[in-house]
Short mmCIF file of C-alpha atoms in Angstrom, two decimals:
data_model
loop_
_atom_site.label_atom_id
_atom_site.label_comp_id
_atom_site.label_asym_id
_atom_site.label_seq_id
_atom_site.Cartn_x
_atom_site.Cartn_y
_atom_site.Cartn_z
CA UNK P 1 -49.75 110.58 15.98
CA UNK P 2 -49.65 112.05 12.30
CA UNK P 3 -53.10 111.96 10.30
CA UNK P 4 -52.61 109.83 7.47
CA UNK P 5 -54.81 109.44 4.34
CA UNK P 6 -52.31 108.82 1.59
CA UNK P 7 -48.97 106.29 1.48
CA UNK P 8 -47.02 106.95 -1.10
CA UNK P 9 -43.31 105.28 -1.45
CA UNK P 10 -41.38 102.17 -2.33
CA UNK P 11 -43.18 98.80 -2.55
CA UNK P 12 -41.20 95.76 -0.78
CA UNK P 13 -42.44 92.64 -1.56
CA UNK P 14 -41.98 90.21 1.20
CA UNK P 15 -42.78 86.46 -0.39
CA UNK P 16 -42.81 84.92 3.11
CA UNK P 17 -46.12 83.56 4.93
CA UNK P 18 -46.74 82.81 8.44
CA UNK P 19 -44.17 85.96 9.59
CA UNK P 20 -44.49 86.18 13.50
CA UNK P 21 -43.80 88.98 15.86
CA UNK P 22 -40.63 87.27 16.67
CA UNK P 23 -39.03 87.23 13.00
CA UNK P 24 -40.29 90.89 12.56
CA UNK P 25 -37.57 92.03 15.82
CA UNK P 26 -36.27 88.83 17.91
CA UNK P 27 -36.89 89.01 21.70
CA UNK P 28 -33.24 90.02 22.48
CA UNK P 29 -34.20 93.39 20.99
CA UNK P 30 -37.09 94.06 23.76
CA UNK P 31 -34.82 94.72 26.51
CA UNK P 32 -34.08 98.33 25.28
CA UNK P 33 -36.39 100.78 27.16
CA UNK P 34 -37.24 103.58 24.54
CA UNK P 35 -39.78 103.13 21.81
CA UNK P 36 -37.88 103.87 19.50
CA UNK P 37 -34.42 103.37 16.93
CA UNK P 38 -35.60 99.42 16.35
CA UNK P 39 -35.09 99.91 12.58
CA UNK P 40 -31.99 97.61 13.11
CA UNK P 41 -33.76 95.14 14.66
CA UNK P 42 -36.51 94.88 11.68
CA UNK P 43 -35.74 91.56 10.26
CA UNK P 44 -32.52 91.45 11.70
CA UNK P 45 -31.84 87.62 11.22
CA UNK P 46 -32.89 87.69 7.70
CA UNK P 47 -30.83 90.74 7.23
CA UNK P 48 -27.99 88.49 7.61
CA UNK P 49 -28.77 87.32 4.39
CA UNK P 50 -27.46 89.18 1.03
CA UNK P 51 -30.26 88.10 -0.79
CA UNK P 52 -33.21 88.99 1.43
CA UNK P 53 -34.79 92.24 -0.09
CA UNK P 54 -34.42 94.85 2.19
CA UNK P 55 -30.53 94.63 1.56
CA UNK P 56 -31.45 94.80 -2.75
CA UNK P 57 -31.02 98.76 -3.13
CA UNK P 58 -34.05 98.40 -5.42
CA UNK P 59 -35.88 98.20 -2.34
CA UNK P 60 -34.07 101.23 -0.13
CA UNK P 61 -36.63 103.73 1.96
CA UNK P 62 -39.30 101.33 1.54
CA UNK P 63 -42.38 103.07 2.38
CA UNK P 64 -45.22 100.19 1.49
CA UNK P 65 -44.42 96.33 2.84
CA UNK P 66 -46.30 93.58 0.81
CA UNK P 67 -46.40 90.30 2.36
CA UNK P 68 -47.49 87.28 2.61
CA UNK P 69 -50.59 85.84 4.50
CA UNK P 70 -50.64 85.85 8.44
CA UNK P 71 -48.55 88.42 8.73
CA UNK P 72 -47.93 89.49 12.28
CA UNK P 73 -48.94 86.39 14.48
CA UNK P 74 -47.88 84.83 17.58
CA UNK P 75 -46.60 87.17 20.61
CA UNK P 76 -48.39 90.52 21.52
CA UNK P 77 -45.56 93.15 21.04
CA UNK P 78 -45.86 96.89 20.28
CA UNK P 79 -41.98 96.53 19.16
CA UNK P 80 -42.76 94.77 15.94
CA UNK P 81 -45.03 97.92 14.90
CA UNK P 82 -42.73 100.54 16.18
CA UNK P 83 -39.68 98.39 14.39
CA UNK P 84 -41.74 98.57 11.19
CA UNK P 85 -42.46 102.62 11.43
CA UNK P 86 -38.74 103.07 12.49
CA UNK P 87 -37.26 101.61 9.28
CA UNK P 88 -39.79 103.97 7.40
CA UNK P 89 -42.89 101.66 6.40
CA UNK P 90 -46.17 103.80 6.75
CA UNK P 91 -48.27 100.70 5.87
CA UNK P 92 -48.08 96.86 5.43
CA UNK P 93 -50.75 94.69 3.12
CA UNK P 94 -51.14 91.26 3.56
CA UNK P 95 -54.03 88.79 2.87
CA UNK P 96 -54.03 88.14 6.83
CA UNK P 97 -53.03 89.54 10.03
CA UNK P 98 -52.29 88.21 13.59
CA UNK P 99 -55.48 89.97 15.44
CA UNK P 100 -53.22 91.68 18.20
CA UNK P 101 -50.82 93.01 15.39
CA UNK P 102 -53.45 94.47 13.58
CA UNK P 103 -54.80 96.16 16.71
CA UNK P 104 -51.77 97.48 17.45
CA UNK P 105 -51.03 99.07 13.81
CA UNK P 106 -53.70 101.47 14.34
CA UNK P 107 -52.70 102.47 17.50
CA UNK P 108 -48.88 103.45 16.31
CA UNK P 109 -50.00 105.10 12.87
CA UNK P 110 -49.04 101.97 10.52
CA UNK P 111 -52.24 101.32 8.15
CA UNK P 112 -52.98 97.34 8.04
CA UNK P 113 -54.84 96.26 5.25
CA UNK P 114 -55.86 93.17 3.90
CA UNK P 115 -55.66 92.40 0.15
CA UNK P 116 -56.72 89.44 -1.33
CA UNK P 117 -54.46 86.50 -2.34
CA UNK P 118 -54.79 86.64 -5.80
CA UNK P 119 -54.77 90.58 -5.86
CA UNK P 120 -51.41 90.04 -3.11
CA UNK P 121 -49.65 88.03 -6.75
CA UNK P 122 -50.81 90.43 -8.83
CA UNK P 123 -48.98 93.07 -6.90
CA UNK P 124 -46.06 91.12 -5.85
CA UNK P 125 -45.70 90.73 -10.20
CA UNK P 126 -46.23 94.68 -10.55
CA UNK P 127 -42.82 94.98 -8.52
CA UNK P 128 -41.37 92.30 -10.15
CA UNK P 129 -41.61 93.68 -13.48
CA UNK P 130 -40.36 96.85 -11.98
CA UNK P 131 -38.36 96.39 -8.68
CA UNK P 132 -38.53 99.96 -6.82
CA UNK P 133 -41.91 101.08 -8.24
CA UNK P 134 -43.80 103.03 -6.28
CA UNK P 135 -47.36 101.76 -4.47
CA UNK P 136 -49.80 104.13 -3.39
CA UNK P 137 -51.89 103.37 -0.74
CA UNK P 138 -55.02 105.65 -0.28
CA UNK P 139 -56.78 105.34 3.07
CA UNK P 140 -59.74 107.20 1.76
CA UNK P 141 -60.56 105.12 -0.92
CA UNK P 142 -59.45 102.00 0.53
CA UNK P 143 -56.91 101.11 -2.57
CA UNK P 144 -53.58 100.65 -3.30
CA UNK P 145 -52.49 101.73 -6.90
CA UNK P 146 -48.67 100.42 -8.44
CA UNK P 147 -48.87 102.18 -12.09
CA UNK P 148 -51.52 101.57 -13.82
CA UNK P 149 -52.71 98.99 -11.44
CA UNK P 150 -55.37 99.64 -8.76
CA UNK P 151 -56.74 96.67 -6.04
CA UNK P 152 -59.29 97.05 -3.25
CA UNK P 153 -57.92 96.52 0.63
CA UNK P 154 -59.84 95.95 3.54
CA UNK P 155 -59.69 97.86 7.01
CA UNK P 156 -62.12 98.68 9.78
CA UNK P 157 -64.16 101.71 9.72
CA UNK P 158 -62.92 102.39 13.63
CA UNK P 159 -59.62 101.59 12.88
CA UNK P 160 -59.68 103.70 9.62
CA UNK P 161 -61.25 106.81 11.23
CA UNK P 162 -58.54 106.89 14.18
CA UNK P 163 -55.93 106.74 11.32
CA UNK P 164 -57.33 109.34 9.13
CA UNK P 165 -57.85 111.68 12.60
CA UNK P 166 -53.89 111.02 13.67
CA UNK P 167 -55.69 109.60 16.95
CA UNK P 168 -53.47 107.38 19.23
CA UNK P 169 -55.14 106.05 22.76
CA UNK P 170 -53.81 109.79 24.35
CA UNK P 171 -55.03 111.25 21.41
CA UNK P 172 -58.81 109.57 21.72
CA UNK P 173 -58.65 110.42 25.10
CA UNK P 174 -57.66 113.99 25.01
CA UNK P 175 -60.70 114.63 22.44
CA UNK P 176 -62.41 114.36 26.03
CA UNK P 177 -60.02 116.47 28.12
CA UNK P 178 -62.79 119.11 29.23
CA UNK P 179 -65.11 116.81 30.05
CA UNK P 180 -62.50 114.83 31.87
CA UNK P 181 -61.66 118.17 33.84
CA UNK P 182 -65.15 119.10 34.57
CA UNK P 183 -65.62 115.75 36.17
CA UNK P 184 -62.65 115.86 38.59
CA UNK P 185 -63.49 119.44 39.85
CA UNK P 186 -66.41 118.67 41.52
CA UNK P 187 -65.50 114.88 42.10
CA UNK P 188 -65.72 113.90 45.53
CA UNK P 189 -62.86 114.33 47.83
CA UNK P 190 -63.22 110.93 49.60
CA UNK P 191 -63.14 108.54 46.21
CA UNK P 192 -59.67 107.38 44.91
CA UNK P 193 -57.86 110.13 42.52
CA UNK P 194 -54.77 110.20 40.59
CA UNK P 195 -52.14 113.33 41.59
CA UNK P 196 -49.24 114.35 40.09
CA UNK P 197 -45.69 112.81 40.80
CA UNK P 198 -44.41 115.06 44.37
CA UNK P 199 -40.61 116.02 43.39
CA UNK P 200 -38.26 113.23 45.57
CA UNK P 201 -35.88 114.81 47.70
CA UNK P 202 -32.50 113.44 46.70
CA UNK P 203 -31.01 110.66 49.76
CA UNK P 204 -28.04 112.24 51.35
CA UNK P 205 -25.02 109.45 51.23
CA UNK P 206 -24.48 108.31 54.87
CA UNK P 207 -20.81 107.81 56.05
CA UNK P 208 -20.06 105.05 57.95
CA UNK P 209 -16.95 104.57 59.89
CA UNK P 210 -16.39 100.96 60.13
CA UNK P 211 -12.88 101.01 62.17
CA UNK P 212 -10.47 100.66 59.33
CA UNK P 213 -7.50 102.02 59.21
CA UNK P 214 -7.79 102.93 63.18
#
């Protein structure tokens, strides 16, 4: 994961509350088995719509989403982060967050931080005034600027520190890897282990004469 301490793109105001996982990317989009190419399932039902404002050009490589409170809620899916990051948002601000979604942000490199409501009008009026303005949202200082405008957002030091550090769950646990290694060499040979994957021989097809044609 890519340390991040700066955000700096397009600001898309989404003036929607109450946006669950499964308006972020329906379930019919989980079935794929790679994380990642879900950009075209970000939205994808409102997308249908001419006016929704990801399809205003205004709007295009949207790097900052600005939305509405409870932002995130209902199911526990990684694919509505990765879906986010894949159509290019590095960061999403919203007076409220589902707690899972939230969780998950910092673990996939998306920065999650909550802004207050009246400061969430106030910005949502900066774009207005000037539809593909840019918002910059520094991690260090825990504000996001749109011209001449600067607000406070709020985010956890733990989750903050992991973004600034690029540090995914692999990444957190790597920072240990020689400690890790030390253990297992002189970890006893009786207690369970993990070993790598043995190479699988591959089946030989077995021909079967069943009569036919005799």
């Amino acid at each position: 994961m890519d340390k991040i301490s700066v955000v700096t793109g397009v600001a898309v105001p989404l003036k929607r509350a109450n946006v669950d996982t499964d308006q972020i990317i329906p379930a019919v989009f989980l079935k794929r088995v790679t994380k990642t190419g879900f950009d075209d399932a970000l939205f994808s039902a409102w997308r249908q719509d001419p006016d929704f404002v990801l399809n205003n050009p205004a709007f295009a490589g949207g790097r900052v989403l600005i939305a509405g409170p409870d932002f995130g809620t209902g199911s526990s899916r990684e694919h509505a982060v990765w879906a986010l990051r894949d159509y290019g948002f590095h960061a999403v601000l919203s007076p409220r967050f589902g707690d899972i979604f939230r969780g998950n942000s910092g673990k996939q490199g998306l920065v999650a931080g909550e802004i207050s409501e009246s400061d969430l009008v106030a910005l949502w009026a900066a774009i207005d005034a000037q539809p593909g303005i840019e918002a910059s949202v520094d991690l260090v200082a825990k504000t996001v600027t749109i011209g001449d405008f600067a607000v406070p957002f709020l985010i956890d030091d733990y989750t903050r520190w992991r973004l600034l550090e690029g540090l995914d769950d692999i990444g957190l646990t790597l920072r240990n890897e020689a400690r890790i290694t030390a253990f297992e060499e002189h970890r006893e040979a009786w207690r369970p282990r993990t070993i790598p994957i043995q190479p699988v021989q591959p089946i030989q097809p077995i021909m079967i004469n069943d009569g036919a044609g005799e």
